[in-house]
CSV table of C-alpha atoms and ligand atoms in Angstrom, one decimal:
chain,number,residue,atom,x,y,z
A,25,UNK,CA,12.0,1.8,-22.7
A,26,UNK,CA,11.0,4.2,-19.6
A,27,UNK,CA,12.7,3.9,-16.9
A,28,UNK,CA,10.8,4.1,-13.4
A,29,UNK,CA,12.4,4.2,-10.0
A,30,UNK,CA,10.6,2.6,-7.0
A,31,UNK,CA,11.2,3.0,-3.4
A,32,UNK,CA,10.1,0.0,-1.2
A,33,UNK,CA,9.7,-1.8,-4.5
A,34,UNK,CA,10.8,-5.0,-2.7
A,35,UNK,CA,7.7,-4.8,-0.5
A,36,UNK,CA,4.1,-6.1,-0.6
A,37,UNK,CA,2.3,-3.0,-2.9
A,38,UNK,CA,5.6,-2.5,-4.7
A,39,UNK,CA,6.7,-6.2,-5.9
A,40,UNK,CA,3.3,-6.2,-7.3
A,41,UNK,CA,3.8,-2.9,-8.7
A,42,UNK,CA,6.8,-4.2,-10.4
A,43,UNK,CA,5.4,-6.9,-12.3
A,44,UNK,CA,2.4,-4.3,-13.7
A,45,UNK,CA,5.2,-2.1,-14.7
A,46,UNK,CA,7.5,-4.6,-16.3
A,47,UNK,CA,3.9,-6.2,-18.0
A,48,UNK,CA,3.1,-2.8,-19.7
A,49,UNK,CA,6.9,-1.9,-21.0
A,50,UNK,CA,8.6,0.1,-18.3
A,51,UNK,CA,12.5,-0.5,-17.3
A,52,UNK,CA,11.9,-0.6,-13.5
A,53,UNK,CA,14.8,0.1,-10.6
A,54,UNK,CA,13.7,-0.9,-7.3
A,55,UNK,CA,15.5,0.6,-4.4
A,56,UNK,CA,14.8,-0.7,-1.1
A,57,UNK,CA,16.7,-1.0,2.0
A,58,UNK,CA,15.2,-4.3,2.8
A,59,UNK,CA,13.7,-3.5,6.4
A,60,UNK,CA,10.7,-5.2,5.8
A,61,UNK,CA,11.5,-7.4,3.2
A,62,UNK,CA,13.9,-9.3,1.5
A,63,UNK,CA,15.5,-9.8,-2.3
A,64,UNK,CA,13.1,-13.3,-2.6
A,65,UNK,CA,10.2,-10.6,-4.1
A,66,UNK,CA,12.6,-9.6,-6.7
A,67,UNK,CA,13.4,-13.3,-7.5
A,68,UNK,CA,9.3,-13.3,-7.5
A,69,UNK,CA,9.0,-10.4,-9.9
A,70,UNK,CA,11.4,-11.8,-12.1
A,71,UNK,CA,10.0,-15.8,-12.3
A,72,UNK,CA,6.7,-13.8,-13.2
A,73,UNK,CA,8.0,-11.4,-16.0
A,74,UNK,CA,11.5,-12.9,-17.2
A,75,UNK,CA,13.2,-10.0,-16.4
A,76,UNK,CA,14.9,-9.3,-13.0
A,77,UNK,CA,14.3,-5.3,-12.0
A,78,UNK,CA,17.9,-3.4,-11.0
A,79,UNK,CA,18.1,-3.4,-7.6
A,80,UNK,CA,19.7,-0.8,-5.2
A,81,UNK,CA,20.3,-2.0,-1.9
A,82,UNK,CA,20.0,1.6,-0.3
A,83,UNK,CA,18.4,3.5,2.6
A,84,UNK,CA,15.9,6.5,1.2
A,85,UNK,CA,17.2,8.7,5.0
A,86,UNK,CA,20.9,8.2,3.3
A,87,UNK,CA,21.2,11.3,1.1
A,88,UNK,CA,24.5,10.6,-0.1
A,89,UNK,CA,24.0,6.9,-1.3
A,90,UNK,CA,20.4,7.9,-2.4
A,91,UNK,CA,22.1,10.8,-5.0
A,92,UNK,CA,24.3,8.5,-6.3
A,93,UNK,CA,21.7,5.9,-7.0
A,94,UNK,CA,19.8,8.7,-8.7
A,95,UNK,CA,23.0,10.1,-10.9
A,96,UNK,CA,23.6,6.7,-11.9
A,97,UNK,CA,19.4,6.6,-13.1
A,98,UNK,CA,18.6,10.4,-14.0
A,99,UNK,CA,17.4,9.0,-17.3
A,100,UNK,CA,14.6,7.7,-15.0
A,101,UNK,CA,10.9,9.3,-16.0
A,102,UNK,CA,9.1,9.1,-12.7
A,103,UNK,CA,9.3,7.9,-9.3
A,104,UNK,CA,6.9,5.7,-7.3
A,105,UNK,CA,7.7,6.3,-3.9
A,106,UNK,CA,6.7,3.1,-1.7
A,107,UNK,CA,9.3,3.4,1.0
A,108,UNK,CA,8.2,3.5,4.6
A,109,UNK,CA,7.7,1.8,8.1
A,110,UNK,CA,3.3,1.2,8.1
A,111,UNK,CA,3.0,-0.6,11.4
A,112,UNK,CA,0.4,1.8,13.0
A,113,UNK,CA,0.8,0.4,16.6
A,114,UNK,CA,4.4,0.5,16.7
A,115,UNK,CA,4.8,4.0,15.0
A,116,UNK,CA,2.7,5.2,18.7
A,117,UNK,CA,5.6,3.7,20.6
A,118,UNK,CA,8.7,4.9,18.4
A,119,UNK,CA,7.0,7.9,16.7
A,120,UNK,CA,10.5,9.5,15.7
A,121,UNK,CA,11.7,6.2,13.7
A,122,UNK,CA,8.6,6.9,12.0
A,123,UNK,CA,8.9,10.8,11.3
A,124,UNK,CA,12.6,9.9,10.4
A,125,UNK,CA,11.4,6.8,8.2
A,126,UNK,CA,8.9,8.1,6.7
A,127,UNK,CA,9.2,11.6,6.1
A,128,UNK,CA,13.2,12.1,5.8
A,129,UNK,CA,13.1,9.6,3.5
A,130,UNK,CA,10.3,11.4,1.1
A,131,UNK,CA,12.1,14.7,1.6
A,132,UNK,CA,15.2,13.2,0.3
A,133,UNK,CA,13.7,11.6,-3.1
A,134,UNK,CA,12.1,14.6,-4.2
A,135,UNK,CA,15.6,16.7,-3.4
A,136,UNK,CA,17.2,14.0,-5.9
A,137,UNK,CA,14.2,14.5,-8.0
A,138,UNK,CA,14.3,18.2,-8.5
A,139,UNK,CA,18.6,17.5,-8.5
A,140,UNK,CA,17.9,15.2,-11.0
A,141,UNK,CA,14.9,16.7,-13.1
A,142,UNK,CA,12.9,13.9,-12.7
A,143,UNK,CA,9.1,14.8,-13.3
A,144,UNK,CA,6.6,12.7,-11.8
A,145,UNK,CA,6.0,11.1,-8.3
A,146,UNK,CA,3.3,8.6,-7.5
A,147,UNK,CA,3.2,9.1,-3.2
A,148,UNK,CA,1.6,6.1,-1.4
A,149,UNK,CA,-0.7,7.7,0.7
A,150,UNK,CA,-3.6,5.8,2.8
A,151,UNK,CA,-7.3,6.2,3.6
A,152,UNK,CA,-6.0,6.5,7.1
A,153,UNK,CA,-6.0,10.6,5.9
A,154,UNK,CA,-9.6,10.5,6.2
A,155,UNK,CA,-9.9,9.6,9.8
A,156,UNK,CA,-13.3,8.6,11.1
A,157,UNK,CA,-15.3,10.2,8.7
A,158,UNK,CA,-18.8,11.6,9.0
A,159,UNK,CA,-20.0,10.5,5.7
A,160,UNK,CA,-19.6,7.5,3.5
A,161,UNK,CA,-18.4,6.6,1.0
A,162,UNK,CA,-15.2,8.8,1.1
A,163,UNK,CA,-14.6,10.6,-1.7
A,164,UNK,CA,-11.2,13.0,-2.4
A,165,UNK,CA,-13.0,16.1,-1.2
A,166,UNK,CA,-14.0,14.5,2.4
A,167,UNK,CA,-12.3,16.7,4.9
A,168,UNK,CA,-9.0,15.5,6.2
A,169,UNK,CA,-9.1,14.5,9.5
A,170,UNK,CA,-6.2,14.9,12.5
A,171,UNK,CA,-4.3,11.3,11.9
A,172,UNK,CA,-5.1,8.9,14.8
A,173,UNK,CA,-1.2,8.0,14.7
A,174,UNK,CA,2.2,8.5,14.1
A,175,UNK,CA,2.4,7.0,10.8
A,176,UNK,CA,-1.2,7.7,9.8
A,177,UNK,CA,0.8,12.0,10.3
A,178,UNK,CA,3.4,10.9,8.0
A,179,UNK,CA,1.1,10.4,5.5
A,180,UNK,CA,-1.2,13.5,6.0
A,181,UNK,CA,2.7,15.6,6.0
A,182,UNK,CA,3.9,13.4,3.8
A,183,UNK,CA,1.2,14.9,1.0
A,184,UNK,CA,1.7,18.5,2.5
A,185,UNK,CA,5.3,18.1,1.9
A,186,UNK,CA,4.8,16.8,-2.3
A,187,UNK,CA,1.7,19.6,-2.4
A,188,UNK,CA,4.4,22.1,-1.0
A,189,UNK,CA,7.2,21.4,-3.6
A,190,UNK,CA,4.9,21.1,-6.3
A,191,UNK,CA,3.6,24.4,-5.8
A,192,UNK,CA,7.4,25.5,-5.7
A,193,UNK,CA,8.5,23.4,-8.8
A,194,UNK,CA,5.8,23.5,-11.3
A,195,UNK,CA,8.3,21.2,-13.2
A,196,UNK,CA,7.4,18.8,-11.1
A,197,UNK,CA,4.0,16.5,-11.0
A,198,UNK,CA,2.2,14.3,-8.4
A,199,UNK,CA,-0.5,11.6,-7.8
A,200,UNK,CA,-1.4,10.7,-4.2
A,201,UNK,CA,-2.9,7.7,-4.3
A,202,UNK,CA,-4.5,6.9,-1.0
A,203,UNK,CA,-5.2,3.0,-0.7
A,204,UNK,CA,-7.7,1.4,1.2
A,205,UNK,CA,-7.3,-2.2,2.5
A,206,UNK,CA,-4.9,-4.1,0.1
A,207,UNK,CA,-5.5,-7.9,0.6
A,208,UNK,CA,-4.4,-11.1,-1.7
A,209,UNK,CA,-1.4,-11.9,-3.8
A,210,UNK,CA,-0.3,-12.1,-7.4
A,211,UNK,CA,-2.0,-14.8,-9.2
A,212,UNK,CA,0.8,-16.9,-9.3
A,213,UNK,CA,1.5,-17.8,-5.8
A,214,UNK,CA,5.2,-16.4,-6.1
A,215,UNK,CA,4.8,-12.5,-4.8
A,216,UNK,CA,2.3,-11.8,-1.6
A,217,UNK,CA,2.6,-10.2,1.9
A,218,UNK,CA,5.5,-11.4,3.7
A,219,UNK,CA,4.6,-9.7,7.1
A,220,UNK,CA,7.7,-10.0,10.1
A,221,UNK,CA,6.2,-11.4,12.7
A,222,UNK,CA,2.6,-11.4,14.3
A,223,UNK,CA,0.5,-9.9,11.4
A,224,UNK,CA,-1.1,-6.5,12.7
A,225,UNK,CA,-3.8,-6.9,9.6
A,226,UNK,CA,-6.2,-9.2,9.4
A,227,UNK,CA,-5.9,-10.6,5.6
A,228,UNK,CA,-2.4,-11.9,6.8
A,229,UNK,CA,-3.6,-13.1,10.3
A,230,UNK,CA,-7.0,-14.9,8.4
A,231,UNK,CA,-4.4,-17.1,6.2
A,232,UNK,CA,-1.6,-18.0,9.2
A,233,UNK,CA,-4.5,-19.1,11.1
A,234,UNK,CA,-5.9,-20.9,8.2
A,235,UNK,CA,-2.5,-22.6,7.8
A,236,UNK,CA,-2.3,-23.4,11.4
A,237,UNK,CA,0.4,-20.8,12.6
A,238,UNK,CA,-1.8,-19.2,14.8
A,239,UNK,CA,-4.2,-20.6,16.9
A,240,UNK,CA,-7.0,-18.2,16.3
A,241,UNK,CA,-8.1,-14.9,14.9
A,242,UNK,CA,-9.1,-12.4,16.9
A,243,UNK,CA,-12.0,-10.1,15.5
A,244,UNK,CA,-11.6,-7.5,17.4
A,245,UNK,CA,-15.7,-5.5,18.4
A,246,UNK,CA,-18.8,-7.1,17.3
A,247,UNK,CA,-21.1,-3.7,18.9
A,248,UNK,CA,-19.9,-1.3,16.5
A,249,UNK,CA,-22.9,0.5,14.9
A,250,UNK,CA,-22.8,-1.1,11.6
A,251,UNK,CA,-25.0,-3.5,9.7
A,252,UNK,CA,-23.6,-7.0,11.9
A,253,UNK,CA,-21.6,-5.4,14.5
A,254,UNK,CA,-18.1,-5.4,12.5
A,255,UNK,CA,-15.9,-3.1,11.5
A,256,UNK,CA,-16.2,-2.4,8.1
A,257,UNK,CA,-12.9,-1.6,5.4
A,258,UNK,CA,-12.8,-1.9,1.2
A,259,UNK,CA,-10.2,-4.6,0.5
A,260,UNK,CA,-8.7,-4.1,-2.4
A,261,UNK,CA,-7.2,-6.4,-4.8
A,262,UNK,CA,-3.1,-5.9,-4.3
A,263,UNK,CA,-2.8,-6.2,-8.1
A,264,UNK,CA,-5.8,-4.0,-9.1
A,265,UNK,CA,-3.6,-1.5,-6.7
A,266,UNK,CA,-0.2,-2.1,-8.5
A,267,UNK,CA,-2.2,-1.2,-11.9
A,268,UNK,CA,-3.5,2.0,-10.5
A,269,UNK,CA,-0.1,2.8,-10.5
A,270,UNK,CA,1.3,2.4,-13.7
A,271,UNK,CA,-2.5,4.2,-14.9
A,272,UNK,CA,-1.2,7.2,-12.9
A,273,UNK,CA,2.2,7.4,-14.5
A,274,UNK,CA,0.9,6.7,-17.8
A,275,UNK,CA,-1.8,9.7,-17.0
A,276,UNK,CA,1.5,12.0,-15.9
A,277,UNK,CA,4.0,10.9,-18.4
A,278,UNK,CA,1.0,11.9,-21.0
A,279,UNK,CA,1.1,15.1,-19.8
A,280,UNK,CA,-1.0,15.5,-17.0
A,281,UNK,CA,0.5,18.5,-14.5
A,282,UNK,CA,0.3,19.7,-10.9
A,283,UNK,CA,-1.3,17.5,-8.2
A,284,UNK,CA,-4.3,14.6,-8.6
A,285,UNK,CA,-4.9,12.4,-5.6
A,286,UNK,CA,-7.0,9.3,-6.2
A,287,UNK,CA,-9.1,7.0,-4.0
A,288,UNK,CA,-7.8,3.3,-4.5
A,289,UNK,CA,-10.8,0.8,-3.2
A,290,UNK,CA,-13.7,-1.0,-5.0
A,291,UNK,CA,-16.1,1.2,-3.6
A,292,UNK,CA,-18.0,-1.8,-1.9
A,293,UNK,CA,-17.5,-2.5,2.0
A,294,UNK,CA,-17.1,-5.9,3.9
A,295,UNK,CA,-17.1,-6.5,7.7
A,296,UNK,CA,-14.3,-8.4,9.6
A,297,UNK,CA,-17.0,-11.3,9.5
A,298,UNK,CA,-17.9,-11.0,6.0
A,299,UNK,CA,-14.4,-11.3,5.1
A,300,UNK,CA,-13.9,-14.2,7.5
A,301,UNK,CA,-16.5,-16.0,6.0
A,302,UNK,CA,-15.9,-15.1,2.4
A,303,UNK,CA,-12.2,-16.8,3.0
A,304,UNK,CA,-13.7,-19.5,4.3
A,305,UNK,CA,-16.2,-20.2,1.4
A,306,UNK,CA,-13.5,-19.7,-1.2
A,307,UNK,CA,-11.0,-21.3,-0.1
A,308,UNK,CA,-12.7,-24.4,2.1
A,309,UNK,CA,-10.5,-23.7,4.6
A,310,UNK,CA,-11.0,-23.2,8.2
A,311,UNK,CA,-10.4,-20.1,10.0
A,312,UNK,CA,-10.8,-20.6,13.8
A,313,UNK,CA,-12.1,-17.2,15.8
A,314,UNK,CA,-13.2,-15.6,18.9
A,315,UNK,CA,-14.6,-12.3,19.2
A,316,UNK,CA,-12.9,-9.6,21.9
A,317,UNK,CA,-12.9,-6.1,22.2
A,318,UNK,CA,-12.8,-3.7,20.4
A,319,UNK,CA,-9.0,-2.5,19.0
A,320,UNK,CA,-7.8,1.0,20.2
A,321,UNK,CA,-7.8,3.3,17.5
A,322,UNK,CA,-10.3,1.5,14.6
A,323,UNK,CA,-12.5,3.3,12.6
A,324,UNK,CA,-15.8,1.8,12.5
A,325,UNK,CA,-16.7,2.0,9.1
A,326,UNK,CA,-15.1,3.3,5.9
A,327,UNK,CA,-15.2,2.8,2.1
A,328,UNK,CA,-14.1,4.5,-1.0
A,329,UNK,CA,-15.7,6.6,-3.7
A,330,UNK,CA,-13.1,5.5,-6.1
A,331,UNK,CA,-14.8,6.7,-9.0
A,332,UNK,CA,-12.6,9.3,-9.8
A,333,UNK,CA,-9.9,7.1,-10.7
A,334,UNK,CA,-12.5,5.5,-13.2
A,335,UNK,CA,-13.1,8.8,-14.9
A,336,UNK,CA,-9.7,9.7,-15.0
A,337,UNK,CA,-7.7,7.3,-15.4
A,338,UNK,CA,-10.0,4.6,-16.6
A,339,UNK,CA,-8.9,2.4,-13.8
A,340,UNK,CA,-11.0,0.6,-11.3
A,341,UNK,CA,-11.3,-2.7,-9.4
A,342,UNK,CA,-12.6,-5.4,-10.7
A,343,UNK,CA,-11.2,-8.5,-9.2
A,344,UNK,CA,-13.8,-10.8,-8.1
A,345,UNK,CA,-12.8,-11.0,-4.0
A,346,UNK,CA,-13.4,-14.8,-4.3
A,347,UNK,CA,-10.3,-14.3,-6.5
A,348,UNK,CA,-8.5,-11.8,-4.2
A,349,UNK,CA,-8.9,-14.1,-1.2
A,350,UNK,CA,-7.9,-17.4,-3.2
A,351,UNK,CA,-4.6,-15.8,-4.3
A,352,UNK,CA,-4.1,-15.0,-0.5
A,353,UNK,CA,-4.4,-18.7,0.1
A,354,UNK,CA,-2.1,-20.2,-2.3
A,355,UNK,CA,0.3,-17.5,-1.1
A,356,UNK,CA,0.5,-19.0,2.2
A,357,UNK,CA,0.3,-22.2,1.2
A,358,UNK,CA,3.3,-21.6,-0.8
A,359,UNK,CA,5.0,-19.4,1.9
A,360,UNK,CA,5.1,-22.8,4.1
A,361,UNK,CA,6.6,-25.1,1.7
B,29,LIG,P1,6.0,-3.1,2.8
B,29,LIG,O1,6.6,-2.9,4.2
B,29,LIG,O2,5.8,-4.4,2.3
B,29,LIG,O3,6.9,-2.3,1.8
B,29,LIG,C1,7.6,-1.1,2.1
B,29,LIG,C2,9.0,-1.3,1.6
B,29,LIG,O4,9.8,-0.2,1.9
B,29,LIG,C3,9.8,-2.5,2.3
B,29,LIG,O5,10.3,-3.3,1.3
B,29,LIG,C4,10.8,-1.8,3.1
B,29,LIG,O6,12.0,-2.6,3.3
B,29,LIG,C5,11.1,-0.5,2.4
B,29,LIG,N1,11.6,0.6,3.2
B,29,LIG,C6,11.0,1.1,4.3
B,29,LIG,N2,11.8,2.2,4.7
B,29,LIG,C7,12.8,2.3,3.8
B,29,LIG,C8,13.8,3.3,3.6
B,29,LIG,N3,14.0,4.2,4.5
B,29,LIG,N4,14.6,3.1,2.6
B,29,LIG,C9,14.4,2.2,1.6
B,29,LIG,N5,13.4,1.3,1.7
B,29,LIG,C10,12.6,1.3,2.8
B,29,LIG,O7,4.7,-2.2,2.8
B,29,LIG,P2,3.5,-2.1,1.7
B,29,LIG,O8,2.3,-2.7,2.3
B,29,LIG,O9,4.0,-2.6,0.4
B,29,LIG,O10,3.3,-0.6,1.7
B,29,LIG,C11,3.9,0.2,0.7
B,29,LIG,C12,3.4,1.7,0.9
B,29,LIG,O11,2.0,1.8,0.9
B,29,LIG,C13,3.9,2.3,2.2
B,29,LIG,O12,4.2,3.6,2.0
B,29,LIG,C14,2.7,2.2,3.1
B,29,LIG,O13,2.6,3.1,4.1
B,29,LIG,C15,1.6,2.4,2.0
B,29,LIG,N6,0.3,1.9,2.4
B,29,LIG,C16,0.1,0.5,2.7
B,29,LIG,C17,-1.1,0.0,3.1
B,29,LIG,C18,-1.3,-1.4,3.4
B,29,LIG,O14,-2.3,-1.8,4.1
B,29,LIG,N7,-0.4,-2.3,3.0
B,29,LIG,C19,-2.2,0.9,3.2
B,29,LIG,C20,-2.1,2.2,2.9
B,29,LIG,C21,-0.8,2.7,2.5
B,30,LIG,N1,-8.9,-7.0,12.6
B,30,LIG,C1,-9.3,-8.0,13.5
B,30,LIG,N2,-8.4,-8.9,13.9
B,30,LIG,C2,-7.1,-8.9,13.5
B,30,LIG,C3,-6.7,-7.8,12.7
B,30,LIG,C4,-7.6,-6.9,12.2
B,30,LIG,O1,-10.5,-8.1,13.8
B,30,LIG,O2,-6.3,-9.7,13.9
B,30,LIG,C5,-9.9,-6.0,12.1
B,30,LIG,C6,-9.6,-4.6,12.6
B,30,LIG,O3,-10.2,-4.4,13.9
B,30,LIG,C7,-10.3,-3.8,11.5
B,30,LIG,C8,-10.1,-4.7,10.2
B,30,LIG,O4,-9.9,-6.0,10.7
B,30,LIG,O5,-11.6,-3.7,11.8
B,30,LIG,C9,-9.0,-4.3,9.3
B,30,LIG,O6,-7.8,-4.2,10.1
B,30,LIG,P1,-6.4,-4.0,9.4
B,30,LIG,O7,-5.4,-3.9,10.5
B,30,LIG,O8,-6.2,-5.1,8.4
B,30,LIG,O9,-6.5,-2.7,8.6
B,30,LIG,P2,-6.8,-1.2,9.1
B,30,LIG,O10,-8.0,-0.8,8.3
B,30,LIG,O11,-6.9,-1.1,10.6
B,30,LIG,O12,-5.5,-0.4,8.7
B,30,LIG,C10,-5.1,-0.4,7.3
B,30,LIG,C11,-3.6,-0.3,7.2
B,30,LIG,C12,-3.1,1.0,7.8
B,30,LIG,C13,-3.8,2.2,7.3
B,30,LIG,C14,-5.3,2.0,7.4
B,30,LIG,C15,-6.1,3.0,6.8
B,30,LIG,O13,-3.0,-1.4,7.9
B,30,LIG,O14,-1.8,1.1,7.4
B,30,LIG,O15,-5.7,0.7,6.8
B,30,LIG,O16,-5.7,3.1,5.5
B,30,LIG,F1,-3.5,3.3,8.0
């Protein structure tokens, strides 16, 4: 069996990515220094596949305990590198935790990679890189824009830094996957989004309100200029994400070399009220709102051209959202019980 290492594999994307890597024959080590998250995933992952992943209780910023988790797993054949702090609004008020986070933490995995000689890196990157772009949909060539945040830079460095030590370690090969919006839950009601506290995104605000935890949603701008008024975003699927994932490494581990960044969205965009009302007529349940202003810092509009993952690596999304936005429901429902 190959074995794959995951930072942050305790987490939303990377619980889910689990289970798609257990599913398709992969011997998966999750390390994760549960800051935003807690062991309960792994209990998740392993009701859903039978098999519990290894699990290494470490921080990614500690070099020393991160090498020995490595030494102990150099037989590893890639890494999926999941780990950070994503809270956009608090990464403007403590912008260093985040550089520190986010970036120490990537620097030290690939030093253990290249230590180690493990090849491959999957890098979590987000369509945050993109900024407010001119022309839609998004596709990889789009021009970067300057990140409208702390940890929206941590991404755009974050790919500069693999890009960098690719270039200097041809031994060594990378996917950037940069995710749109990932919404919903695994099928089975037993992984989802666990955020800490108010939800900063809306899929996990839509369901606490549902369920009564919160009053009401917020939508935040109905006069942007798009087709009602609403900020538009491509949710995708959280378990069409996590099989992205195990299409890149199977792409890399076949013998793909250098770098390949993906688009990971459905290609169609929804507006906050579309969304709202989409919930809604899935599930049957209520979602109380009131429209404010506008939220610092949105983009307006963006979607992906994700059809190079197709080509590539014959991935794409295909969850109906009815589907997507059920699973985000029984999630909750389960996450009160
Ligand atoms: P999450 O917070 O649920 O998962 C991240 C995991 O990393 C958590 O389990 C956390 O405890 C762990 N972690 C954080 N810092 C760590 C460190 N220094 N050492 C070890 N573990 C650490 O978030 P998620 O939504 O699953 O996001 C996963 C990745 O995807 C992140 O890199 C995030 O920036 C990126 N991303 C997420 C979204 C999104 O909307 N969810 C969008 C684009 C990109
Ligand atoms: N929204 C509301 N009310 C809420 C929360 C969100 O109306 O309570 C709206 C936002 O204004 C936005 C849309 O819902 O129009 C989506 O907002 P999210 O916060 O769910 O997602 P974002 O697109 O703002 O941000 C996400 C990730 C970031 C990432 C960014 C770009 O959370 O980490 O996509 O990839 F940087």
């Amino acid at each position: 069996m190959q074995k794959i290492i995951i930072t942050g594999g305790a987490g939303y994307i990377g619980s889910h990515t689990a289970v798609a890597l257990q599913e398709s024959g992969f011997d998966v080590v999750v390390i994760d220094n549960l800051s935003n998250s807690s062991v309960a995933s792994l209990d998740g992952v392993a009701s859903i596949t039978g098999t519990r992943p290894c699990f290494e209780c470490v921080d990614c910023t500690n070099i020393e305990a991160l090498r020995s988790v490595f030494n102990r797993h150099s037989d590893a054949v890639g890494v999926i590198h999941f780990a950070a702090l994503k809270a956009v609004g608090e990464s403007v008020q403590q912008p260093l935790l985040y550089y520190r986070n986010n970036l120490d933490g990537l620097i030290n995995v690939l030093t253990c990679m290249l230590e180690f000689q493990i090849p491959n890196i999957v890098f979590s990157s987000s369509a945050t890189v993109y900024g407010v772009p001119s022309v839609l949909p998004v596709t990889e060539e789009t021009p970067l824009q300057p990140a409208t945040s702390p940890y929206g830079q941590t991404k755009v460095i974050g790919e500069n830094i693999i890009r960098d030590t690719v270039l200097a370690n041809p031994v060594l090969g990378a996917t950037l996957l940069r995710y749109f919006n990932p919404i919903g839950a695994h099928p089975s009601g037993l992984i989802g989004e666990h955020p800490n506290g108010i939800p900063n995104n809306l899929m996990p605000y839509i369901t606490q309100t549902a369920a009564g935890i919160r009053p009401m949603l917020r939508i935040f701008g109905d006069d942007y200029d798009t087709p009602d008024g609403f900020c538009v975003r491509d949710y995708i699927d959280v378990n069409d994400l996590a099989a992205a994932h195990v299409a890149a490494l199977q792409y890399m581990l076949k013998g793909a070399t250098g770098i390949s960044t993906f688009n990971l969205g459905t290609g169609r965009g929804y507006s906050v009220m579309e969304l709202v009302n989409a919930f809604q007529e899935s599930t049957g349940a209520d979602v109380p709102y009131q429209i404010v202003a506008r939220r610092a810092g949105d983009v307006p509009a963006i979607w992906a051209d994700a059809s190079l993952a197709g080509r590539v690596l014959n991935w794409r999304a295909d969850t109906p959202l009815s589907e997507t936005l059920k699973s985000a429901w029984r999630w909750q429902q389960n996450c009160k019980k």
